[in-house]
Amino acid sequence: MWNKNRVTELLGIEYPILQGPFGGGLSTVELTTTVSNLGGLGGFGAYTLSPQEIYDIHREIQSKTDKPYNLNLWVNDHDIIDEEHTKKQYQKAVESFKPYFDLLNTDIPAPPPSFESRFQNQLEVIFDIKPKVFSFMFGLLNENIIEDLHRQGTVVFGNATTLDEAVALEKTGVDVIIASGFESGGHRPSFLDQAELSTTGTFVLIQLIKDKVKIPVVAAGGIATGRGIAGAFQLGAEAVQIGTAFLATEESGALPIHKEFLFSDAAKSTSLTRAYTGRLGRGITSKITRDVLAATDKTLPFPLQTHFMGALRKAALEQQKNEFVFFWAGQIAPILKHKKASTLMLSLIEEASELLQ
């Protein structure tokens, strides 16, 4: 049976289909619990949340499902070097992006207060709520922390964009590796080298990792159908993580205009860029993407660029000038069909079952 393997046994789920844990308000309790209740593994991205918010979300999810779900955090949640360097970068960003603010007749935001990492405080909540599955991105966790998570019964996933990252993750004791191919929408969670140098495709990455590591591998990126699941399994994956297809459903937290774009011709063109958050991520190509695709020296470190561009995004959405808005999307978006998470999930199961039985 294709749906009975090390991943389903480890997690206690019926189908090895994982919903990508979206950050930035894109995850919802409804989407997470819909996927889990249908036998997959729902996911919730919590890197922007306070410890109390994480606790509250966990309680809400538990009230709607007794199935496991994946709670995701970022180990490294900022790229800020020092205050003086940041001031110089901010001025460069102002000069580079001022024409767009002028076009939208909106003010350039002042620099935010100094940024403090939230990860350690967030991690403490993981030990309080004891989720069945905890995944992390943008780095490695200390082996002792992973051992403590195992002792409380939490299964630990690490995200890799290269073979070297996968090997490093296995050495720390994670249970499962999510192989994140460059086709994926959203941020590239690279941590051993520059993200621009860590852009291996999903189906190649699966094979590279399977050849060197012993723990299960989850294929992520470029998968939105049962055919994609079947292809990933043929190459050695024991589960898939699907992002863009679930992001496009009614249950996700994406704006209606974002979902509209995912089902439009605009989704045929996506780009990897740092222009919108300061970290490399894939979304639908926009005017700003085309203009500053190579201007990485003029973008601010994450998350300051997110703050800087937030005002521009808000004004563009209010004025319905969507050419100035960046909508996360993977390369697979042009073949999306389903607008309900339950319909999508059942379609994935049915088609994968037909191909893999």
Coordinates of C-alpha atoms in Angstrom, one line a residue:
M1 CA 0.0 0.0 0.0
W2 CA 1.5 3.4 -1.1
N3 CA 0.0 5.1 2.0
K4 CA 1.5 2.8 4.6
N5 CA 5.2 3.6 5.2
R6 CA 7.6 4.9 7.8
V7 CA 6.1 8.4 7.7
T8 CA 2.5 7.4 8.2
E9 CA 3.5 5.0 10.9
L10 CA 5.7 7.6 12.7
L11 CA 3.0 10.3 12.5
G12 CA -0.1 8.1 13.0
I13 CA -1.8 9.5 9.8
E14 CA -3.6 7.7 7.0
Y15 CA -2.1 9.4 4.0
P16 CA 1.5 10.7 3.6
I17 CA 0.2 14.1 2.3
L18 CA 1.4 17.1 4.2
Q19 CA 0.0 20.6 3.9
G20 CA 2.7 23.3 3.8
P21 CA 2.8 25.4 7.0
F22 CA 2.4 29.0 5.7
G23 CA 3.7 31.9 7.7
G24 CA 2.6 35.5 7.7
G25 CA -1.1 34.9 8.4
L26 CA -1.6 32.5 5.5
S27 CA -2.1 29.5 7.7
T28 CA -5.5 29.0 9.3
V29 CA -7.0 26.7 11.8
E30 CA -9.7 25.7 9.3
L31 CA -7.2 24.6 6.6
T32 CA -4.9 22.8 9.1
T33 CA -7.7 20.8 10.6
T34 CA -9.4 20.0 7.3
V35 CA -6.3 18.3 6.0
S36 CA -5.6 16.5 9.3
N37 CA -9.2 15.3 9.6
L38 CA -9.1 13.8 6.1
G39 CA -6.1 11.7 7.0
G40 CA -3.2 13.9 6.0
L41 CA -1.0 16.2 8.1
G42 CA -2.2 19.8 8.3
G43 CA 0.4 22.4 8.9
F44 CA 0.5 25.8 10.7
G45 CA 3.3 28.3 10.2
A46 CA 3.8 30.2 13.5
Y47 CA 7.1 32.2 13.1
T48 CA 5.4 35.6 13.3
L49 CA 3.3 34.7 16.4
S50 CA 4.0 35.4 20.0
P51 CA 4.2 32.5 22.5
Q52 CA 0.7 33.2 23.8
E53 CA -0.7 33.3 20.2
I54 CA 1.0 29.9 19.5
Y55 CA -0.6 28.5 22.6
D56 CA -4.0 29.8 21.7
I57 CA -3.8 28.5 18.1
H58 CA -2.8 25.1 19.4
R59 CA -5.8 25.0 21.7
E60 CA -8.1 26.0 18.9
I61 CA -6.7 23.3 16.5
Q62 CA -7.1 20.7 19.3
S63 CA -10.8 21.8 19.7
K64 CA -11.4 20.9 16.0
T65 CA -9.4 17.8 15.5
D66 CA -7.8 15.0 17.6
K67 CA -5.5 14.2 14.7
P68 CA -1.8 15.3 14.6
Y69 CA -0.7 18.5 12.8
N70 CA 2.7 20.1 12.1
L71 CA 3.7 23.3 13.9
N72 CA 6.4 25.2 12.1
L73 CA 9.0 27.8 13.4
W74 CA 12.1 29.5 12.0
V75 CA 15.4 28.9 13.8
N76 CA 16.9 32.0 12.3
D77 CA 14.3 34.7 12.1
H78 CA 16.4 37.7 11.1
D79 CA 19.5 38.6 8.9
I80 CA 20.4 41.9 10.6
I81 CA 24.2 42.4 11.1
D82 CA 24.6 45.6 13.0
E83 CA 22.9 49.0 13.4
E84 CA 25.3 51.1 11.4
H85 CA 25.3 48.7 8.5
T86 CA 21.5 48.6 8.5
K87 CA 21.2 52.4 8.4
K88 CA 23.4 52.4 5.2
Q89 CA 21.3 49.6 3.7
Y90 CA 18.1 51.5 4.6
Q91 CA 19.2 54.6 2.7
K92 CA 20.0 52.5 -0.4
A93 CA 16.6 50.9 -0.2
V94 CA 14.9 54.3 0.0
E95 CA 16.7 55.5 -3.1
S96 CA 15.9 52.3 -5.0
F97 CA 12.2 52.0 -4.1
K98 CA 11.2 55.7 -3.8
P99 CA 9.8 55.8 -7.4
Y100 CA 7.2 53.1 -6.5
F101 CA 6.1 54.9 -3.4
D102 CA 5.8 58.1 -5.4
L103 CA 3.6 56.3 -8.0
L104 CA 1.3 55.2 -5.2
N105 CA 1.5 58.6 -3.5
T106 CA 2.4 57.0 -0.2
D107 CA 5.1 57.7 2.4
I108 CA 8.2 55.7 2.8
P109 CA 8.1 54.1 6.3
A110 CA 10.5 55.1 9.0
P111 CA 12.9 52.4 10.1
P112 CA 11.3 50.1 12.7
P113 CA 12.7 49.7 16.3
S114 CA 15.5 47.3 16.8
F115 CA 14.6 43.7 16.1
E116 CA 14.9 41.0 18.7
S117 CA 14.7 37.3 17.8
R118 CA 11.6 35.5 19.0
F119 CA 12.6 32.0 18.4
Q120 CA 13.9 31.0 21.9
N121 CA 10.7 32.2 23.5
Q122 CA 8.6 30.5 20.9
L123 CA 10.5 27.2 21.4
E124 CA 9.6 27.2 25.1
V125 CA 6.0 27.0 24.1
I126 CA 6.7 23.9 22.0
F127 CA 7.8 22.2 25.2
D128 CA 4.6 23.4 27.0
I129 CA 2.1 22.3 24.3
K130 CA 3.9 19.2 23.2
P131 CA 2.7 19.0 19.5
K132 CA 2.8 15.7 17.8
V133 CA 4.9 17.2 15.0
F134 CA 7.3 20.1 15.1
S135 CA 9.2 21.3 12.0
F136 CA 11.8 24.0 11.7
M137 CA 13.5 26.0 8.9
F138 CA 16.5 28.2 8.3
G139 CA 19.0 26.4 10.4
L140 CA 19.8 23.5 12.7
L141 CA 18.6 22.7 16.2
N142 CA 21.0 21.6 18.9
E143 CA 21.0 17.8 19.3
N144 CA 20.0 18.1 23.0
I145 CA 16.9 20.1 22.1
I146 CA 15.9 17.4 19.6
E147 CA 16.5 14.7 22.2
D148 CA 14.2 16.7 24.6
L149 CA 11.5 16.9 21.9
H150 CA 11.7 13.2 21.3
R151 CA 11.4 12.5 25.0
Q152 CA 8.1 14.4 25.1
G153 CA 6.8 12.5 22.1
T154 CA 7.3 15.1 19.4
V155 CA 8.3 14.1 15.9
V156 CA 10.9 16.5 14.5
F157 CA 11.1 17.6 10.8
G158 CA 14.0 19.6 9.3
N159 CA 13.9 21.5 6.0
A160 CA 16.8 21.1 3.5
T161 CA 17.4 22.8 0.1
T162 CA 20.6 20.9 -0.6
L163 CA 22.2 17.5 0.1
D164 CA 24.7 19.0 2.5
E165 CA 21.8 20.5 4.6
A166 CA 20.0 17.2 4.6
V167 CA 23.2 15.4 5.9
A168 CA 23.7 18.0 8.6
L169 CA 20.0 17.7 9.7
E170 CA 20.3 13.9 9.9
K171 CA 23.4 14.2 12.1
T172 CA 21.4 16.3 14.7
G173 CA 18.8 13.6 15.1
V174 CA 15.8 14.8 13.2
D175 CA 13.2 12.2 12.3
V176 CA 12.3 13.3 8.8
I177 CA 13.8 15.6 6.1
I178 CA 11.6 17.9 4.0
A179 CA 13.4 18.2 0.6
S180 CA 12.5 21.7 -0.5
G181 CA 13.0 22.1 -4.3
F182 CA 13.4 25.5 -5.9
E183 CA 10.0 25.1 -7.6
S184 CA 8.4 25.8 -4.3
G185 CA 6.4 29.0 -3.6
G186 CA 7.4 31.1 -0.6
H187 CA 10.8 31.5 1.0
R188 CA 13.8 29.3 0.3
P189 CA 14.8 27.9 3.7
S190 CA 18.5 27.6 2.9
F191 CA 21.0 27.8 5.8
L192 CA 24.5 26.4 4.8
D193 CA 25.0 28.6 1.8
Q194 CA 23.4 31.5 0.0
A195 CA 19.8 30.7 -1.1
E196 CA 20.8 31.7 -4.7
L197 CA 23.3 28.9 -4.7
S198 CA 20.9 26.4 -3.2
T199 CA 18.3 26.0 -6.0
T200 CA 18.2 22.3 -6.7
G201 CA 14.9 21.0 -8.2
T202 CA 12.7 18.8 -6.1
F203 CA 13.0 15.6 -8.1
V204 CA 16.8 15.8 -8.2
L205 CA 17.0 16.7 -4.6
I206 CA 15.0 13.7 -3.5
Q207 CA 17.4 11.4 -5.3
L208 CA 20.5 13.1 -4.0
I209 CA 19.3 12.9 -0.4
K210 CA 17.9 9.4 -0.6
D211 CA 21.3 8.2 -1.8
K212 CA 23.0 9.6 1.4
V213 CA 20.6 9.6 4.3
K214 CA 18.6 6.8 6.0
I215 CA 15.7 8.7 7.5
P216 CA 12.5 9.4 5.5
V217 CA 12.4 12.2 2.9
V218 CA 9.4 14.3 2.1
A219 CA 9.2 15.9 -1.4
A220 CA 8.2 19.6 -1.4
G221 CA 7.9 21.8 -4.5
G222 CA 6.2 21.4 -7.8
I223 CA 3.6 18.9 -6.6
A224 CA -0.2 19.6 -6.8
T225 CA -1.7 16.4 -8.1
G226 CA -1.7 12.7 -7.6
R227 CA 0.6 12.4 -10.6
G228 CA 3.1 14.6 -8.8
I229 CA 2.8 12.4 -5.7
A230 CA 3.3 9.3 -7.7
G231 CA 6.4 10.7 -9.4
A232 CA 7.9 11.7 -6.0
F233 CA 7.3 8.3 -4.6
Q234 CA 8.9 6.6 -7.6
L235 CA 12.1 8.5 -6.8
G236 CA 12.2 7.5 -3.2
A237 CA 10.1 10.1 -1.3
E238 CA 7.9 8.6 1.5
A239 CA 5.6 11.7 1.7
V240 CA 4.9 14.9 -0.1
Q241 CA 4.4 18.4 1.2
I242 CA 2.0 20.5 -0.9
G243 CA 1.9 24.3 -0.5
T244 CA 0.6 26.4 -3.4
A245 CA -2.4 24.1 -4.1
F246 CA -3.6 24.4 -0.5
L247 CA -2.8 28.2 -0.4
A248 CA -5.2 28.7 -3.3
T249 CA -8.1 27.1 -1.4
E250 CA -11.0 29.0 0.3
E251 CA -9.8 27.8 3.7
S252 CA -6.3 29.4 3.5
G253 CA -5.6 32.9 4.9
A254 CA -4.5 34.3 1.6
L255 CA -6.3 37.4 0.4
P256 CA -9.1 36.8 -2.2
I257 CA -7.0 38.8 -4.8
H258 CA -4.0 36.5 -4.1
K259 CA -6.2 33.4 -4.8
E260 CA -7.5 35.0 -7.9
F261 CA -4.0 35.5 -9.2
L262 CA -3.1 31.9 -8.4
F263 CA -5.9 30.8 -10.8
S264 CA -5.0 33.4 -13.5
D265 CA -2.6 33.6 -16.4
A266 CA -0.3 35.7 -14.2
A267 CA 0.6 32.5 -12.4
K268 CA 2.5 31.3 -15.5
S269 CA 5.4 33.5 -14.5
T270 CA 7.0 33.2 -11.1
S271 CA 10.3 34.6 -9.9
L272 CA 12.8 34.1 -7.1
T273 CA 13.5 37.5 -5.5
R274 CA 14.6 39.2 -2.3
A275 CA 12.8 42.4 -3.2
Y276 CA 9.8 41.9 -1.0
T277 CA 11.1 40.4 2.3
G278 CA 14.9 40.5 2.1
R279 CA 15.0 36.7 1.9
L280 CA 14.9 34.8 -1.4
G281 CA 11.3 33.7 -2.2
R282 CA 9.2 32.6 -5.1
G283 CA 6.0 34.4 -6.1
I284 CA 4.1 35.7 -9.1
T285 CA 6.3 38.0 -11.2
S286 CA 5.3 41.6 -10.8
K287 CA 6.6 45.0 -12.0
I288 CA 8.8 45.4 -9.0
T289 CA 10.2 41.9 -9.5
R290 CA 11.1 42.6 -13.1
D291 CA 12.7 46.0 -12.2
V292 CA 14.8 45.0 -9.2
L293 CA 15.3 41.3 -9.7
A294 CA 19.1 41.6 -9.6
A295 CA 19.3 44.5 -7.2
T296 CA 20.0 42.4 -4.1
D297 CA 22.5 45.1 -2.8
K298 CA 19.6 47.5 -2.5
T299 CA 17.3 45.3 -0.5
L300 CA 17.2 45.3 3.3
P301 CA 18.0 42.3 5.5
F302 CA 15.0 40.2 6.6
P303 CA 12.6 41.2 8.2
L304 CA 13.4 44.9 7.7
Q305 CA 12.6 44.6 4.0
T306 CA 9.2 43.2 4.9
H307 CA 8.5 46.2 7.1
F308 CA 9.8 48.6 4.4
M309 CA 7.6 47.0 1.6
G310 CA 4.6 46.5 3.8
A311 CA 3.5 50.2 3.4
L312 CA 3.9 49.8 -0.4
R313 CA 1.9 46.6 -0.5
K314 CA -0.9 48.2 1.6
A315 CA -1.2 51.2 -0.6
A316 CA -1.1 49.1 -3.8
L317 CA -3.9 46.8 -2.5
E318 CA -6.0 49.7 -1.5
Q319 CA -5.6 51.3 -4.9
Q320 CA -6.0 48.0 -6.7
K321 CA -2.6 48.4 -8.4
N322 CA -1.7 44.8 -8.2
E323 CA 1.3 45.1 -10.4
F324 CA 3.1 46.4 -7.3
V325 CA 2.1 43.4 -5.1
F326 CA 4.0 40.2 -4.7
F327 CA 1.9 37.1 -4.3
W328 CA 3.6 33.9 -3.1
A329 CA 3.2 31.1 -5.7
G330 CA 5.1 28.0 -6.8
Q331 CA 5.8 27.1 -10.4
I332 CA 3.0 24.5 -10.3
A333 CA 0.3 27.1 -10.0
P334 CA -0.9 27.1 -13.7
I335 CA -2.4 23.6 -13.2
L336 CA -4.4 24.3 -10.0
K337 CA -8.0 23.2 -10.2
H338 CA -9.5 22.9 -6.7
K339 CA -10.8 25.8 -4.6
K340 CA -11.9 23.7 -1.6
A341 CA -9.3 22.0 0.6
S342 CA -11.5 19.0 1.1
T343 CA -12.0 18.5 -2.6
L344 CA -8.3 19.0 -3.3
M345 CA -7.3 16.5 -0.6
L346 CA -9.8 13.8 -1.8
S347 CA -8.5 14.3 -5.4
L348 CA -4.9 13.8 -4.3
I349 CA -5.8 10.6 -2.5
E350 CA -7.9 9.2 -5.3
E351 CA -5.4 9.9 -8.1
A352 CA -2.3 8.8 -6.1
S353 CA -4.1 5.6 -5.2
E354 CA -4.9 4.8 -8.8
L355 CA -1.3 5.3 -9.9
L356 CA 0.5 3.8 -7.0
Q357 CA -1.7 0.7 -6.0

